[in-house]
CSV table of C-alpha atoms in Angstrom, one decimal:
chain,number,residue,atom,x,y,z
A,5,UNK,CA,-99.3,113.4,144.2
A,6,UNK,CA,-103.1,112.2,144.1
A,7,UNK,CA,-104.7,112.5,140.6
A,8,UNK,CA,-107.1,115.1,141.2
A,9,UNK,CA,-104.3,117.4,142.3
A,10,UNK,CA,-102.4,117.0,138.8
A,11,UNK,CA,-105.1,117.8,137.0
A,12,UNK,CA,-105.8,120.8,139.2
A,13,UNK,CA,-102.5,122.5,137.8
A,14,UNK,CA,-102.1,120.6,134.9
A,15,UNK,CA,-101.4,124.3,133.0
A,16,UNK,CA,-98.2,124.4,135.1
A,17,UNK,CA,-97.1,121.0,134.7
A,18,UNK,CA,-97.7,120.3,131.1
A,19,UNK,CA,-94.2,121.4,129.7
A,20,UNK,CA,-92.7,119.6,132.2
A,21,UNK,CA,-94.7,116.4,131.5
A,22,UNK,CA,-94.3,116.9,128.0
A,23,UNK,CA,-90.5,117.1,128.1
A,24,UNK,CA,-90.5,113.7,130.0
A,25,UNK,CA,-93.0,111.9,127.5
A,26,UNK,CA,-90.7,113.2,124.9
A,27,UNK,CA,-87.6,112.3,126.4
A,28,UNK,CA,-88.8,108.8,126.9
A,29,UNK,CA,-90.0,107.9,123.6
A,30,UNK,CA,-86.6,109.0,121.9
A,31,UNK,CA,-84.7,106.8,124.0
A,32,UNK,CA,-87.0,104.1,124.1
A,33,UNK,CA,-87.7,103.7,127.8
A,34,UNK,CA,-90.5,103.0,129.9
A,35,UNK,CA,-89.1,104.4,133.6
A,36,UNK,CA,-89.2,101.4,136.0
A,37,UNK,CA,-90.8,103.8,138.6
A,38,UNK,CA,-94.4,103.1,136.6
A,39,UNK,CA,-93.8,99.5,136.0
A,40,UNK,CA,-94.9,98.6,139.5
A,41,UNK,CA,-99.0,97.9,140.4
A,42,UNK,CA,-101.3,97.4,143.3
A,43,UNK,CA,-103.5,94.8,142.0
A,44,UNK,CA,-106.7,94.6,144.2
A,45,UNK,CA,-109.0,91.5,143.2
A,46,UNK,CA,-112.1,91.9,142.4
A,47,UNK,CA,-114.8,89.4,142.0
A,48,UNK,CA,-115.9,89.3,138.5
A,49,UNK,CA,-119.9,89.0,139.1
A,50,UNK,CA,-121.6,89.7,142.9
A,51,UNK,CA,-122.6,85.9,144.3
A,52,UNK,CA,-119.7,84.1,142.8
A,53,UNK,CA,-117.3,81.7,145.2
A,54,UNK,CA,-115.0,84.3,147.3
A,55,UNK,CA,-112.9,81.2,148.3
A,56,UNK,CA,-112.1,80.2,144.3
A,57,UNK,CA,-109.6,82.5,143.1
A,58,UNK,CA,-110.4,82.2,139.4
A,59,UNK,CA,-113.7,84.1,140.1
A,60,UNK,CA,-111.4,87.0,140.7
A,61,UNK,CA,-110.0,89.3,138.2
A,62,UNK,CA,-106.9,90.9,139.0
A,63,UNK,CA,-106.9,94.6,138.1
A,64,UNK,CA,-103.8,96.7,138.6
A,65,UNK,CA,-103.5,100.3,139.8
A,66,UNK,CA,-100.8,102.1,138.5
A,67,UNK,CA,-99.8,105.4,138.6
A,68,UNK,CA,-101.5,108.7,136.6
A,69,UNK,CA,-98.1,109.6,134.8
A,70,UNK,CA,-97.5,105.9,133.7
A,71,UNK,CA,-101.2,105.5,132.1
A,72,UNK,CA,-100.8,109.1,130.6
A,73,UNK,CA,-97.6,108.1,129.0
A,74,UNK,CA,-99.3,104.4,127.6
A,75,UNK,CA,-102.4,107.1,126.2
A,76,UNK,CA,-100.3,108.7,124.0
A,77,UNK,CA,-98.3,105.4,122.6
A,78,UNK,CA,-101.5,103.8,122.5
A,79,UNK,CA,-102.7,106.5,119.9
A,80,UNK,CA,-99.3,106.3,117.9
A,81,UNK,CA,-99.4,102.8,117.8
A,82,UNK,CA,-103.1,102.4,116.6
A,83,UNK,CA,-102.7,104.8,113.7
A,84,UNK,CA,-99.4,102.7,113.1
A,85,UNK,CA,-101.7,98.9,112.8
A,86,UNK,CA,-104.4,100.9,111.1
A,87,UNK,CA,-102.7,102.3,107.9
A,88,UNK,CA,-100.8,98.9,107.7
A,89,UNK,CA,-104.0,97.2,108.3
A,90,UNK,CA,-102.8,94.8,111.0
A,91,UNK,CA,-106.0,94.9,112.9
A,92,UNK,CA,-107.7,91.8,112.4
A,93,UNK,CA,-111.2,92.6,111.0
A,94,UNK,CA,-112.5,90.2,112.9
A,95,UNK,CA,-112.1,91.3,116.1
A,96,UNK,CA,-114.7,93.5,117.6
A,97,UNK,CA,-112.9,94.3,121.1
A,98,UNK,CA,-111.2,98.0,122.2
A,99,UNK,CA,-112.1,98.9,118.8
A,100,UNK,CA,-114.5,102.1,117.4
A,101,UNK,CA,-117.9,101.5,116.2
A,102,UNK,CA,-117.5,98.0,117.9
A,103,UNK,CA,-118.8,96.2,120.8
A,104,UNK,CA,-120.4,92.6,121.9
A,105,UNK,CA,-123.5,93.6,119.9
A,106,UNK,CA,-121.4,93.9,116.5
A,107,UNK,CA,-119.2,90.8,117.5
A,108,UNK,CA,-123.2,89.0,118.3
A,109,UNK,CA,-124.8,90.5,115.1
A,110,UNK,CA,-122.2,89.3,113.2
A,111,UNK,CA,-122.2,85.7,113.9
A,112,UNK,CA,-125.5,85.4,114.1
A,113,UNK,CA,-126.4,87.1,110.8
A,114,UNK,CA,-123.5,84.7,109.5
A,115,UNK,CA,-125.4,81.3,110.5
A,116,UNK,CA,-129.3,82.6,109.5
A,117,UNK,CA,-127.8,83.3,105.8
A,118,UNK,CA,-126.5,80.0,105.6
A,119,UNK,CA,-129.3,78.4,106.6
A,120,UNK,CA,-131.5,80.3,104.3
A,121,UNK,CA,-129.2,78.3,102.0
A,122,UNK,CA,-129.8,75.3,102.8
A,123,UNK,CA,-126.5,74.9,105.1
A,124,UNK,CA,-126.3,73.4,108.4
A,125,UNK,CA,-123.4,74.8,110.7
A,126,UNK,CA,-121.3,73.7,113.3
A,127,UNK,CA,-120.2,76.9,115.7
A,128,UNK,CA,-117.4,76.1,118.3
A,129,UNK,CA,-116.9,78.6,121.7
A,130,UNK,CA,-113.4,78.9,122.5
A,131,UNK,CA,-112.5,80.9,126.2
A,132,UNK,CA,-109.1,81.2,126.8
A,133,UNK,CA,-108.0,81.2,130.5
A,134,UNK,CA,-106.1,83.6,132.3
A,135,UNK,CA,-105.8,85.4,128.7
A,136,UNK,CA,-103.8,88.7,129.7
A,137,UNK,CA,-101.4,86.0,131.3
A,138,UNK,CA,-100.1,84.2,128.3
A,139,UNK,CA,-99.0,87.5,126.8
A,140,UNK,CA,-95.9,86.4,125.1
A,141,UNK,CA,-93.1,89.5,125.5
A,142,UNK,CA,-90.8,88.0,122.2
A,143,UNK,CA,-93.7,89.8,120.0
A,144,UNK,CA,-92.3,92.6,117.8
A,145,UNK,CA,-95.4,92.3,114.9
A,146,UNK,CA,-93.9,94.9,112.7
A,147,UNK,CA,-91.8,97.6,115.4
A,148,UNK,CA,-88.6,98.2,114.5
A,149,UNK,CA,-86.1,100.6,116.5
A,150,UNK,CA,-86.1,102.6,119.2
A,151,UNK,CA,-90.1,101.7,119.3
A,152,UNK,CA,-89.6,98.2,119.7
A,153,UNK,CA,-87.0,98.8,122.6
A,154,UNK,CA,-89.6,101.3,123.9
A,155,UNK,CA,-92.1,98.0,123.9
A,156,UNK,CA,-89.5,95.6,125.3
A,157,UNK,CA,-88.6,98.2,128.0
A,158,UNK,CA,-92.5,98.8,129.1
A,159,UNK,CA,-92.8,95.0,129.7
A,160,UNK,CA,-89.9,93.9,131.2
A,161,UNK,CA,-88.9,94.3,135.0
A,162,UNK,CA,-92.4,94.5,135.8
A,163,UNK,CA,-94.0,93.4,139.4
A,164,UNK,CA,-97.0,93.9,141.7
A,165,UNK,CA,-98.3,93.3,145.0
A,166,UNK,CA,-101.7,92.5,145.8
A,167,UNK,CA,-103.9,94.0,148.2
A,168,UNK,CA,-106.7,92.0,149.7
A,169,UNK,CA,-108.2,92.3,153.4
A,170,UNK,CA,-106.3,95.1,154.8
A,171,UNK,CA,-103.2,92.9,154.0
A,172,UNK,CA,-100.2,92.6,151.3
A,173,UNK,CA,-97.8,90.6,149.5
A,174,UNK,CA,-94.6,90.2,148.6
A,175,UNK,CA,-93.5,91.8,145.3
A,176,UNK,CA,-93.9,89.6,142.6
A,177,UNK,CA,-91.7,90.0,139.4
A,178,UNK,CA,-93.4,89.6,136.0
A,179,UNK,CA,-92.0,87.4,133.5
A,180,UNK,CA,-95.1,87.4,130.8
A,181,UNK,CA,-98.9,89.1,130.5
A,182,UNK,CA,-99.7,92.5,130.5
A,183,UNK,CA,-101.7,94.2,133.3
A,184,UNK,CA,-105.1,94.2,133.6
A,185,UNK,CA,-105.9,97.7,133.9
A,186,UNK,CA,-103.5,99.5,131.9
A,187,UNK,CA,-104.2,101.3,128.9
A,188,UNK,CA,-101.7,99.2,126.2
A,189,UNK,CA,-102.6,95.7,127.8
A,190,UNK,CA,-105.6,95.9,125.8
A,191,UNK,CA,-104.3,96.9,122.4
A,192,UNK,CA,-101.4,93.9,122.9
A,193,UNK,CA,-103.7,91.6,123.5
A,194,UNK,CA,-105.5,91.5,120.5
A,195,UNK,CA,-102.1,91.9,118.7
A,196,UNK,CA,-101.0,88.9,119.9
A,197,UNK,CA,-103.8,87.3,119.2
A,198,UNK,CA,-104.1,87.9,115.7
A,199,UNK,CA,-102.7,84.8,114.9
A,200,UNK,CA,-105.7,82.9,115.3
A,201,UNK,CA,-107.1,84.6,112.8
A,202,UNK,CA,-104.6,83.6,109.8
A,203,UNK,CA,-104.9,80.0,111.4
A,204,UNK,CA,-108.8,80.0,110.5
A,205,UNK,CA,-108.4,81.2,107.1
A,206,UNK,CA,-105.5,78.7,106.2
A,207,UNK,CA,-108.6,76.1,107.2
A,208,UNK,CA,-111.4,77.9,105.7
A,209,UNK,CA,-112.9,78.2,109.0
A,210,UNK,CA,-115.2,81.5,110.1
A,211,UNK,CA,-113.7,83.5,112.9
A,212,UNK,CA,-114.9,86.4,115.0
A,213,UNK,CA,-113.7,87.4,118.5
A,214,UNK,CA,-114.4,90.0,120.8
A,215,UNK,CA,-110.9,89.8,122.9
A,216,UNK,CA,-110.1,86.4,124.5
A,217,UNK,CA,-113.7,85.2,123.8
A,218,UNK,CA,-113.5,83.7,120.2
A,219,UNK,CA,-116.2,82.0,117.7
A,220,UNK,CA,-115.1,79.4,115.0
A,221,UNK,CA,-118.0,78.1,112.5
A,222,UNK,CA,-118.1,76.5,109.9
A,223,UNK,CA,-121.2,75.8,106.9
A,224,UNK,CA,-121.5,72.7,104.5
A,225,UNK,CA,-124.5,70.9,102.8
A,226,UNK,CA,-125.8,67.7,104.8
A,227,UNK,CA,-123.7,65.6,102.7
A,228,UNK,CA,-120.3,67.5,103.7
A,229,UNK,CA,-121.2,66.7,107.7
A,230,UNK,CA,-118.8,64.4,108.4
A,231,UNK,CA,-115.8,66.0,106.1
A,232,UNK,CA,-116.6,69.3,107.6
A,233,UNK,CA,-117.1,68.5,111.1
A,234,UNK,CA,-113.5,67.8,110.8
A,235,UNK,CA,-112.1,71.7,110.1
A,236,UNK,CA,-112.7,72.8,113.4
A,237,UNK,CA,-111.0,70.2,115.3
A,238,UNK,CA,-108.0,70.5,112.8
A,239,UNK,CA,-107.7,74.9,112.8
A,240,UNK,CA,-107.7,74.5,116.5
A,241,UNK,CA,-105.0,71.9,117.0
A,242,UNK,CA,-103.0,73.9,114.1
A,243,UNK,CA,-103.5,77.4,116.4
A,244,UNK,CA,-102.3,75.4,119.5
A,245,UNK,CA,-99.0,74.9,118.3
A,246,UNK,CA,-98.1,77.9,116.1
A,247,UNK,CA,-99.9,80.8,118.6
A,248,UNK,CA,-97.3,80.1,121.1
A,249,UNK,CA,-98.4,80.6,124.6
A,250,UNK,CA,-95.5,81.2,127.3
A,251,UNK,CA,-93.7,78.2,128.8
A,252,UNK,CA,-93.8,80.4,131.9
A,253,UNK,CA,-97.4,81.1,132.4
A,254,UNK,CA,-97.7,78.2,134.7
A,255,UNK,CA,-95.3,79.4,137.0
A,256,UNK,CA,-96.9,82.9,136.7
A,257,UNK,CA,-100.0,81.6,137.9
A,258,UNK,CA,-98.3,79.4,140.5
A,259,UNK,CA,-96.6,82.7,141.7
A,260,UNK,CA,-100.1,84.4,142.1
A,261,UNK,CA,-101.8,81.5,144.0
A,262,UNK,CA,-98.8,81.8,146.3
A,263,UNK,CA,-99.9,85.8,146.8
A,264,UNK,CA,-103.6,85.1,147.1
A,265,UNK,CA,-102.8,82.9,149.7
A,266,UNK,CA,-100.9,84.7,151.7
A,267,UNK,CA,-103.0,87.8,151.8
């Protein structure tokens, strides 16, 4: 049923959709009928090399019901990290009253106030690649219960084909990530990301990020240059081994350069 018609009698079928939604939170299942996407690629800016596949960003179109249902977790779970204040505050992605300007403003406010006091800084850009592919599905960061089986349920036994040139793939099975294009994959990313963030206060290093795009600086009097320089090298070897990155992201990616190339 196309979209537009569900919302055309949504009146009639909002028991009906409610009793489902309701039914599938107290039993902590995510229906394997919604865990299935059409990923079209699309190029992620116009003039970019159509024959290098990570100039591509792979967005996945699922169905109404499923992104409906991931709404109203979504709310649940973000009142849930908000009064246990598991947000990292320095993260200004798929948050309110936060965007790239806040993320900019703040680092950039950071570094003129230490050089109006006398401090030179050292700023390091970290881009991590393929970011909703390293998802790691072992997370629980604080669900207990039939939520956490809810979680484990929405990520497992998932697949996609991809459609490119009139043409499609085989059905590939998903054994990390989440999908670009859902409503959740957002709001797990920057759960499992939070880690960085203890790293670089164990280190005394300043963090921000806005969601895989993250900013490690540091300040220190002339003097302190070569100590100093030090931190950043150090935090980030420290996040590398304890934000643990799936052993089978390789072979995800090696499973979608086999799809591209055979569409």
């Amino acid at each position: 049923m196309p979209t537009w018609l569900v919302k055309e009698i949504r009146e009639l079928l909002a028991p009906f959709i409610t009793l489902l939604f309701n039914r599938l939170l107290v039993t902590g299942c995510f229906p394997s009928e919604f865990k299935h996407a059409i990923v079209h690629p699309l190029l992620k800016k116009n003039g970019l090399d159509v024959s290098d596949l990570k100039n591509y960003r792979p967005v996945s179109n699922l169905s109404f019901l499923s992104k409906l249902l991931e709404k109203v977790v979504q709310r649940r779970l973000q009142a849930f990290l908000d009064s246990n204040q598991l947000m990292p505050s320095q993260q200004s992605a798929y948050r309110q009253h936060h965007s790239t300007e806040t993320a900019v403003l703040k680092v950039y406010n950071d570094l003129l106030m230490a050089a109006d006091s006398g401090l030179v800084s050292a700023l390091c850009l970290l881009d991590l690649t393929a970011a909703f592919d390293t998802v790691d599905h072992e997370r629980q960061f604080g669900l207990r219960g039939v939520t956490l089986l809810w979680f484990r349920s929405y990520l497992s036994g998932r697949s996609y084909r991809v459609w490119f040139a009139g043409a499609a793939s085989k059905t590939v099975h998903v054994i990390c990530s989440v999908p670009q294009g859902s409503v959740l994959g957002l709001r797990l990313f920057t759960v499992y990301s939070a880690d960085l963030v203890d790293k670089a206060v164990e280190h005394d290093i300043n963090f921000h990020g806005y969601a895989d795009d993250t900013q490690l600086y540091v300040h220190c009097r002339l003097e302190e240059i070569a100590a100093s320089s030090q931190l950043l090298p150090n935090c980030w070897n420290a996040a590398s081994q304890t934000w643990t990155i799936s052993q089978s992201s390789p072979r995800l990616r090696r499973q979608q350069q086999t799809v591209y190339n055979e569409c």
